Short mmCIF file of C-alpha atoms and ligand atoms in Angstrom, two decimals:
data_model
loop_
_atom_site.label_atom_id
_atom_site.label_comp_id
_atom_site.label_asym_id
_atom_site.label_seq_id
_atom_site.Cartn_x
_atom_site.Cartn_y
_atom_site.Cartn_z
CA MET M 1 9.09 -13.44 -18.65
CA ALA M 2 7.22 -10.74 -20.49
CA TYR M 3 3.51 -11.25 -20.04
CA GLN M 4 1.07 -10.42 -22.79
CA ILE M 5 -1.10 -8.97 -20.06
CA PRO M 6 0.90 -7.98 -16.95
CA LEU M 7 -0.56 -7.54 -13.45
CA SER M 8 0.21 -3.85 -13.08
CA PHE M 9 2.43 -2.09 -15.57
CA PRO M 10 3.47 1.56 -15.33
CA VAL M 11 2.08 3.99 -17.90
CA PHE M 12 4.06 7.11 -18.88
CA GLU M 13 1.83 9.27 -21.01
CA GLY M 14 2.61 12.67 -19.53
CA ASN M 15 5.70 14.83 -19.15
CA GLU M 16 7.91 12.19 -17.50
CA SER M 17 10.51 11.95 -20.32
CA LEU M 18 10.61 15.71 -20.70
CA TYR M 19 11.32 16.21 -16.98
CA VAL M 20 13.97 13.46 -16.95
CA GLN M 21 15.68 15.21 -19.90
CA GLU M 22 15.61 18.44 -17.92
CA VAL M 23 17.31 16.75 -14.96
CA MET M 24 19.93 15.12 -17.18
CA SER M 25 20.92 18.42 -18.76
CA SER M 26 20.94 20.19 -15.37
CA GLY M 27 23.47 17.67 -14.04
CA HIS M 28 21.69 17.57 -10.65
CA LEU M 29 20.76 13.92 -10.39
CA ALA M 30 21.23 13.49 -6.66
CA THR M 31 19.25 14.66 -3.65
CA ASN M 32 19.66 18.41 -4.18
CA GLY M 33 17.73 19.04 -7.39
CA ALA M 34 14.70 21.20 -8.13
CA PHE M 35 12.29 18.35 -8.83
CA ILE M 36 12.42 17.06 -5.26
CA ASN M 37 10.96 20.34 -4.09
CA LYS M 38 8.45 20.32 -6.96
CA PHE M 39 7.38 16.81 -6.05
CA GLU M 40 6.83 17.72 -2.41
CA THR M 41 4.98 20.95 -3.25
CA LYS M 42 2.77 19.23 -5.78
CA LEU M 43 1.79 16.45 -3.40
CA ASN M 44 1.32 18.98 -0.59
CA ARG M 45 -1.13 20.95 -2.77
CA ARG M 46 -3.25 17.84 -3.27
CA LEU M 47 -3.21 16.95 0.42
CA LYS M 48 -3.73 20.58 1.52
CA THR M 49 -3.31 20.13 5.28
CA HIS M 50 -0.29 17.84 5.10
CA GLN M 51 3.39 18.49 4.41
CA VAL M 52 5.53 16.00 2.54
CA ILE M 53 9.02 14.49 2.72
CA ALA M 54 10.06 12.80 -0.54
CA LEU M 55 11.99 9.61 0.24
CA ASN M 56 13.68 6.77 -1.61
CA SER M 57 11.12 4.08 -0.75
CA GLY M 58 7.90 3.35 1.09
CA THR M 59 9.85 1.08 3.42
CA SER M 60 12.24 3.86 4.44
CA ALA M 61 9.24 6.18 4.89
CA LEU M 62 7.72 3.72 7.34
CA HIS M 63 11.04 3.24 9.14
CA LEU M 64 11.44 7.02 9.46
CA ALA M 65 7.83 7.35 10.67
CA LEU M 66 8.49 4.91 13.52
CA VAL M 67 11.76 6.66 14.41
CA LEU M 68 9.89 10.00 14.56
CA MET M 69 7.31 8.43 16.88
CA GLY M 70 10.08 7.35 19.21
CA ILE M 71 9.65 3.59 18.69
CA GLY M 72 12.63 1.67 20.01
CA GLN M 73 14.01 -1.45 21.62
CA GLY M 74 11.38 -3.52 23.47
CA ASP M 75 8.36 -1.48 22.31
CA GLU M 76 5.27 -3.10 20.83
CA VAL M 77 3.61 -1.88 17.65
CA ILE M 78 0.28 -3.23 16.43
CA CYS M 79 0.32 -4.10 12.74
CA GLN M 80 -2.25 -5.44 10.31
CA SER M 81 -1.26 -9.05 9.55
CA PHE M 82 -2.73 -9.13 6.06
CA THR M 83 -0.07 -7.08 4.25
CA PHE M 84 3.30 -7.04 2.53
CA CYS M 85 6.32 -7.67 4.79
CA ALA M 86 7.48 -4.04 4.38
CA SER M 87 4.65 -2.95 6.73
CA ALA M 88 6.27 -4.81 9.65
CA ASN M 89 9.98 -5.04 8.81
CA PRO M 90 10.76 -1.48 10.01
CA VAL M 91 9.33 -2.42 13.44
CA MET M 92 11.94 -5.19 13.55
CA TYR M 93 14.75 -2.84 12.39
CA LEU M 94 14.15 -0.85 15.58
CA GLY M 95 14.27 -3.84 17.91
CA ALA M 96 10.56 -3.46 18.62
CA THR M 97 7.95 -6.23 18.30
CA PRO M 98 5.00 -6.17 15.90
CA ILE M 99 1.72 -7.52 17.28
CA PHE M 100 -0.29 -8.87 14.36
CA VAL M 101 -4.04 -8.33 14.08
CA ASP M 102 -6.49 -10.10 11.75
CA SER M 103 -8.64 -8.50 9.05
CA GLU M 104 -12.37 -8.00 8.53
CA THR M 105 -14.25 -9.65 5.67
CA ASP M 106 -15.48 -6.57 3.73
CA THR M 107 -12.47 -4.24 3.32
CA TRP M 108 -9.93 -7.03 4.08
CA ASN M 109 -8.08 -4.53 6.30
CA ILE M 110 -7.50 -4.52 10.08
CA SER M 111 -10.64 -5.36 12.07
CA PRO M 112 -11.48 -2.48 14.45
CA GLU M 113 -13.05 -4.95 16.93
CA ILE M 114 -10.01 -7.20 17.11
CA LEU M 115 -7.79 -4.11 17.23
CA GLU M 116 -9.50 -2.94 20.42
CA ASP M 117 -9.41 -6.44 21.96
CA THR M 118 -5.70 -6.61 21.18
CA ILE M 119 -5.00 -3.24 22.83
CA LEU M 120 -6.88 -4.33 25.97
CA SER M 121 -5.04 -7.64 26.05
CA ARG M 122 -1.59 -6.03 25.68
CA ILE M 123 -2.44 -3.41 28.33
CA SER M 124 -3.50 -6.19 30.72
CA LEU M 125 -0.07 -7.77 30.13
CA GLY M 126 1.52 -4.45 31.10
CA LYS M 127 2.63 -3.68 27.52
CA LYS M 128 0.67 -0.79 26.09
CA PRO M 129 1.36 -0.64 22.33
CA LYS M 130 3.23 2.49 21.17
CA ALA M 131 1.66 2.75 17.70
CA ILE M 132 -0.83 1.15 15.29
CA ILE M 133 0.12 0.47 11.67
CA VAL M 134 -3.00 0.40 9.49
CA VAL M 135 -2.72 -0.72 5.86
CA HIS M 136 -5.06 0.24 2.99
CA LEU M 137 -4.57 -2.96 1.06
CA PHE M 138 -4.75 -2.97 -2.75
CA GLY M 139 -5.86 0.66 -2.40
CA MET M 140 -8.94 -0.18 -0.31
CA PRO M 141 -9.40 2.21 2.62
CA ALA M 142 -9.50 0.67 6.09
CA LYS M 143 -12.31 1.74 8.48
CA MET M 144 -10.49 4.93 9.54
CA LYS M 145 -13.38 6.45 11.51
CA GLU M 146 -13.60 3.46 13.87
CA ILE M 147 -9.82 3.03 14.00
CA MET M 148 -9.19 6.71 14.85
CA GLU M 149 -11.80 6.52 17.62
CA ILE M 150 -9.90 3.61 19.16
CA SER M 151 -6.59 5.44 18.65
CA GLU M 152 -7.93 8.46 20.55
CA LYS M 153 -9.64 6.42 23.26
CA TYR M 154 -6.38 4.70 24.22
CA GLY M 155 -3.95 7.46 23.20
CA ILE M 156 -2.07 5.30 20.71
CA PRO M 157 -1.03 7.09 17.48
CA VAL M 158 -1.76 5.64 14.03
CA VAL M 159 0.63 5.31 11.09
CA GLU M 160 -1.18 4.76 7.82
CA ASP M 161 0.67 2.52 5.41
CA ALA M 162 -0.96 3.96 2.30
CA ALA M 163 1.80 2.54 0.05
CA GLU M 164 -0.85 1.02 -2.20
CA ALA M 165 -3.50 3.68 -1.66
CA VAL M 166 -2.19 6.89 -3.25
CA GLY M 167 -5.35 8.74 -4.31
CA SER M 168 -7.81 6.65 -2.23
CA ARG M 169 -10.12 8.52 0.14
CA VAL M 170 -12.16 8.13 3.32
CA ASN M 171 -14.84 10.75 4.05
CA GLY M 172 -13.39 12.88 1.27
CA ALA M 173 -9.90 13.02 2.81
CA PHE M 174 -7.01 11.13 1.23
CA CYS M 175 -5.72 7.92 2.78
CA GLY M 176 -2.56 8.80 4.68
CA THR M 177 -4.05 12.01 6.14
CA HIS M 178 -6.13 10.43 8.90
CA GLY M 179 -3.45 9.24 11.32
CA LYS M 180 -0.47 11.01 12.88
CA ILE M 181 1.78 10.04 9.96
CA GLY M 182 1.01 8.58 6.55
CA ILE M 183 3.37 6.92 4.09
CA TYR M 184 3.20 6.33 0.33
CA SER M 185 5.21 4.16 -2.04
CA PHE M 186 6.09 5.04 -5.64
CA ASN M 187 7.73 1.73 -6.45
CA GLY M 188 7.59 0.41 -10.02
CA ASN M 189 4.25 -1.38 -9.97
CA LYS M 190 2.23 0.93 -7.70
CA ILE M 191 -0.53 3.14 -9.14
CA ILE M 192 2.02 5.89 -9.88
CA THR M 193 5.78 5.41 -9.77
CA SER M 194 9.05 7.30 -9.53
CA GLY M 195 11.04 4.12 -10.27
CA GLY M 196 11.73 3.66 -6.60
CA GLY M 197 10.42 6.16 -4.11
CA GLY M 198 8.22 6.97 -1.17
CA ALA M 199 6.87 9.82 0.90
CA LEU M 200 6.13 10.58 4.52
CA ILE M 201 3.27 12.98 5.20
CA SER M 202 2.08 14.73 8.35
CA LYS M 203 0.39 17.96 9.37
CA GLU M 204 2.88 18.45 12.21
CA GLY M 205 5.48 20.89 10.90
CA ALA M 206 8.08 20.12 13.57
CA LEU M 207 7.87 16.42 12.78
CA ILE M 208 8.40 17.09 9.06
CA GLU M 209 11.42 19.30 9.82
CA ARG M 210 13.00 16.62 11.98
CA GLY M 211 12.17 13.94 9.40
CA LYS M 212 13.98 15.85 6.65
CA TYR M 213 17.00 16.28 8.90
CA LEU M 214 17.16 12.58 9.87
CA ALA M 215 16.60 11.47 6.25
CA SER M 216 19.61 13.56 5.12
CA GLN M 217 22.23 11.85 7.34
CA ALA M 218 21.38 14.19 10.27
CA ARG M 219 23.70 16.82 8.89
CA GLU M 220 23.89 20.07 10.84
CA ASP M 221 23.51 23.34 8.96
CA LEU M 222 27.19 24.29 9.06
CA PRO M 223 29.85 24.86 6.39
CA TYR M 224 31.54 21.59 7.39
CA TYR M 225 30.06 18.15 8.11
CA GLN M 226 28.90 18.11 11.71
CA HIS M 227 26.72 15.37 13.21
CA LEU M 228 25.03 15.20 16.61
CA GLU M 229 22.93 12.13 15.83
CA ILE M 230 22.81 9.04 13.64
CA GLY M 231 20.77 9.75 10.51
CA TYR M 232 19.73 7.94 7.35
CA ASN M 233 20.34 8.31 3.61
CA TYR M 234 16.64 8.19 2.79
CA ARG M 235 15.91 11.17 0.52
CA MET M 236 14.44 10.76 -2.97
CA ASN M 237 16.85 11.64 -5.79
CA ASN M 238 16.12 14.28 -8.40
CA LEU M 239 15.88 11.83 -11.30
CA ALA M 240 13.21 9.82 -9.48
CA ALA M 241 11.43 13.03 -8.47
CA ALA M 242 11.27 14.13 -12.13
CA VAL M 243 9.45 10.90 -13.04
CA GLY M 244 7.33 11.31 -9.90
CA VAL M 245 6.20 14.85 -10.80
CA GLY M 246 5.17 13.64 -14.26
CA GLN M 247 3.25 10.77 -12.68
CA LEU M 248 1.56 12.95 -10.05
CA GLU M 249 0.15 15.03 -12.90
CA GLN M 250 -1.49 11.82 -14.16
CA LEU M 251 -2.74 10.50 -10.81
CA ASP M 252 -6.40 11.47 -11.18
CA VAL M 253 -6.51 9.88 -14.63
CA MET M 254 -4.90 6.68 -13.30
CA VAL M 255 -7.35 6.46 -10.40
CA SER M 256 -10.38 6.90 -12.63
CA LYS M 257 -9.03 4.32 -15.10
CA ARG M 258 -8.36 1.74 -12.37
CA ARG M 259 -11.78 2.36 -10.83
CA LYS M 260 -13.34 1.79 -14.23
CA ILE M 261 -11.35 -1.44 -14.67
CA ASN M 262 -12.70 -2.62 -11.32
CA SER M 263 -16.34 -1.85 -12.12
CA ASN M 264 -15.89 -3.47 -15.50
CA TYR M 265 -14.62 -6.71 -13.92
CA LYS M 266 -17.61 -6.62 -11.55
CA ALA M 267 -20.01 -6.23 -14.47
CA LEU M 268 -18.32 -8.91 -16.59
CA LEU M 269 -18.15 -11.45 -13.75
CA ASP M 270 -21.64 -10.69 -12.45
CA GLY M 271 -23.73 -13.83 -12.10
CA TYR M 272 -20.82 -16.26 -11.93
CA PRO M 273 -21.23 -18.18 -8.67
CA GLY M 274 -18.49 -18.27 -6.04
CA ILE M 275 -16.65 -15.08 -7.02
CA LYS M 276 -16.49 -12.15 -4.60
CA PHE M 277 -14.80 -8.74 -4.64
CA GLN M 278 -13.19 -6.55 -1.99
CA GLU M 279 -15.82 -4.05 -0.78
CA GLU M 280 -15.64 -0.32 -0.14
CA SER M 281 -17.08 0.66 3.23
CA GLU M 282 -19.38 3.64 3.65
CA ASN M 283 -17.92 6.98 2.43
CA SER M 284 -14.73 5.40 1.21
CA GLU M 285 -13.26 5.36 -2.27
CA SER M 286 -10.51 2.93 -3.32
CA ASN M 287 -8.01 3.79 -6.05
CA TYR M 288 -8.40 0.11 -7.01
CA TRP M 289 -4.66 -0.23 -7.53
CA LEU M 290 -5.34 -3.95 -7.96
CA THR M 291 -8.68 -5.62 -8.48
CA ALA M 292 -8.71 -8.79 -6.39
CA ILE M 293 -11.28 -11.57 -6.26
CA LEU M 294 -12.05 -14.41 -3.89
CA ILE M 295 -12.78 -17.80 -5.41
CA ASP M 296 -14.95 -20.15 -3.37
CA GLU M 297 -13.90 -23.50 -4.81
CA ARG M 298 -17.04 -25.26 -3.50
CA LYS M 299 -19.12 -23.02 -5.77
CA THR M 300 -16.78 -22.46 -8.73
CA GLY M 301 -15.33 -25.96 -8.95
CA PHE M 302 -11.81 -24.53 -9.39
CA SER M 303 -9.27 -22.99 -7.01
CA ASN M 304 -7.41 -19.70 -7.19
CA ASP M 305 -4.25 -21.60 -8.12
CA LYS M 306 -5.99 -23.49 -10.92
CA LEU M 307 -7.14 -20.20 -12.38
CA ARG M 308 -3.69 -18.63 -11.91
CA VAL M 309 -2.04 -21.45 -13.89
CA LEU M 310 -4.67 -21.34 -16.63
CA LEU M 311 -4.26 -17.60 -17.08
CA LEU M 312 -0.46 -17.91 -16.96
CA LYS M 313 -0.57 -20.39 -19.85
CA ASN M 314 -2.35 -17.70 -21.81
CA GLY M 315 0.24 -15.02 -21.05
CA ILE M 316 -1.77 -13.38 -18.30
CA GLU M 317 -0.09 -12.45 -15.03
CA THR M 318 -2.09 -12.74 -11.79
CA ARG M 319 -0.91 -12.87 -8.20
CA PHE M 320 -1.96 -14.44 -4.93
CA LEU M 321 -3.05 -12.01 -2.23
CA TRP M 322 -0.47 -11.24 0.46
CA LYS M 323 0.29 -14.21 2.67
CA PRO M 324 -0.56 -12.93 6.18
CA LEU M 325 2.50 -12.00 8.21
CA HIS M 326 1.45 -14.20 11.14
CA MET M 327 1.78 -17.17 8.74
CA GLN M 328 5.28 -16.18 7.58
CA PRO M 329 8.11 -18.39 8.89
CA VAL M 330 10.22 -15.32 9.66
CA PHE M 331 7.53 -14.02 12.07
CA LYS M 332 6.59 -17.34 13.68
CA ARG M 333 7.36 -16.13 17.21
CA ILE M 334 5.33 -12.92 16.87
CA PRO M 335 1.95 -12.68 18.70
CA PHE M 336 -1.21 -12.76 16.59
CA TYR M 337 -4.76 -11.79 17.52
CA GLY M 338 -7.76 -12.92 15.52
CA GLY M 339 -9.18 -15.88 13.68
CA ARG M 340 -8.89 -17.15 10.14
CA VAL M 341 -10.15 -14.19 8.09
CA SER M 342 -6.84 -13.14 6.55
CA GLU M 343 -5.78 -16.78 6.18
CA ASN M 344 -8.95 -17.51 4.17
CA LEU M 345 -8.44 -14.40 2.05
CA PHE M 346 -4.97 -15.68 1.22
CA LEU M 347 -6.24 -19.20 0.45
CA GLN M 348 -9.04 -17.99 -1.86
CA GLY M 349 -7.78 -14.78 -3.40
CA LEU M 350 -6.30 -13.77 -6.73
CA CYS M 351 -5.28 -10.33 -8.02
CA LEU M 352 -6.32 -9.76 -11.62
CA PRO M 353 -4.47 -7.64 -14.21
CA SER M 354 -5.21 -4.01 -13.35
CA SER M 355 -2.79 -1.79 -15.32
CA SER M 356 -4.21 1.66 -16.04
CA ASN M 357 -3.98 0.96 -19.79
CA LEU M 358 -5.73 -2.43 -19.68
CA THR M 359 -8.24 -2.49 -22.54
CA GLN M 360 -11.88 -3.60 -22.66
CA GLU M 361 -10.89 -6.38 -25.11
CA GLN M 362 -8.20 -7.65 -22.71
CA GLN M 363 -10.68 -7.70 -19.81
CA GLU M 364 -13.21 -9.60 -21.94
CA TYR M 365 -10.49 -12.07 -22.93
CA ILE M 366 -9.59 -12.71 -19.27
CA VAL M 367 -13.23 -13.22 -18.33
CA LYS M 368 -13.75 -15.52 -21.33
CA LEU M 369 -10.93 -17.75 -20.01
CA ILE M 370 -12.55 -17.78 -16.54
CA GLU M 371 -15.85 -18.75 -18.16
CA GLU M 372 -14.16 -21.68 -19.94
CA GLU M 373 -12.88 -22.90 -16.58
CA TYR M 374 -16.48 -22.99 -15.32
CA LYS M 375 -17.55 -25.00 -18.37
CA LYS M 376 -14.76 -27.56 -17.79
CA VAL M 377 -16.05 -28.42 -14.34
CA SER M 378 -19.78 -28.30 -14.97
C1 PLP Y 1 4.99 -1.51 -1.62
C2 PLP Y 1 4.60 -1.54 -0.22
C3 PLP Y 1 5.44 -1.05 0.80
C4 PLP Y 1 6.86 -0.66 0.59
O1 PLP Y 1 7.10 0.26 -0.38
P1 PLP Y 1 8.50 0.26 -1.16
O2 PLP Y 1 8.48 1.56 -1.86
O3 PLP Y 1 8.47 -0.92 -2.08
O4 PLP Y 1 9.59 0.16 -0.15
C5 PLP Y 1 4.95 -1.01 2.10
N1 PLP Y 1 3.72 -1.44 2.39
C6 PLP Y 1 2.89 -1.95 1.45
C7 PLP Y 1 1.54 -2.38 1.87
C8 PLP Y 1 3.31 -2.03 0.13
O5 PLP Y 1 2.51 -2.55 -0.79
#
């Protein structure tokens, strides 16, 4: 169904079509075209310290990251529970076990306290975790300072799943650049898109070299096809990279628009009881990919689902927050540490329309419908 107001719709107002035309007339649509290099160089210039591998999805970027960290059969990897399944699935691909950790109430991301408790508990069981997957959910930075201190204290490397947080920052440095490896997604509804796509970033040159090799079917540099290892077909294609370069040129504009949409929702919904927003921690800046709210039914008189259905009837797309992975049937045998924070976020939350081209009138219309819901129950 085509929504009058979609949740998060891509906006192509730059050179995307021009670059795609260029690729079409060059004939190089596959993984050997010029735009792949341009995409990597352009992203590298933004990140400064970090090199980039352009890949075909965020999921494959995360899988490759874990392979590069040597994760394998029987290993344990700590993973934020409050996230999309793609954060944990690559752990399963490798025959390793995710250990899910609950969130904190301000950023909604992994709780540093519970993270440390979990590490100590696993160590006491004789199973020191091999990596920590931190997610910057809906673009909101996790508490990277505290998390990196724990990472260093116990010598466990961090992978940042910044799939939703392209352009977000902590202490001035982009999300994805704080851990050993960072990953991005450029899937269709993320803040910028290449159709389907992802990237792996790291400041370790040798790791990037090996990542590129493994992502290109582990092909040796010889005139014939020679393979010493099993690789993956994970590189971004040139057509996607052309769209991606056009979108990267627009990233700063998209971030400032989505941040404005967020502050506008906060202003418009100010004073309505029982509605709360995800909060930036000190020195962090979200790209506000999606603006999400919590609805406390005892104070509003209506639930998140009631509001979802009402808005749907009016052509407005919203979405529940991610159902925590420890509550997913497919992960029911996986250990979980924490309480009910992420569960409550799931039960109360709703993502509001946040497309970069959402207008003031559309936001006022959405808030007017929310206001009517209040009037119905009062
Ligand atoms: C989108 C997303 C991914 C996966 O990215 P794809 O490009 O869709 O494979 C991973 N983690 C999170 C948190 C995501 O939102």
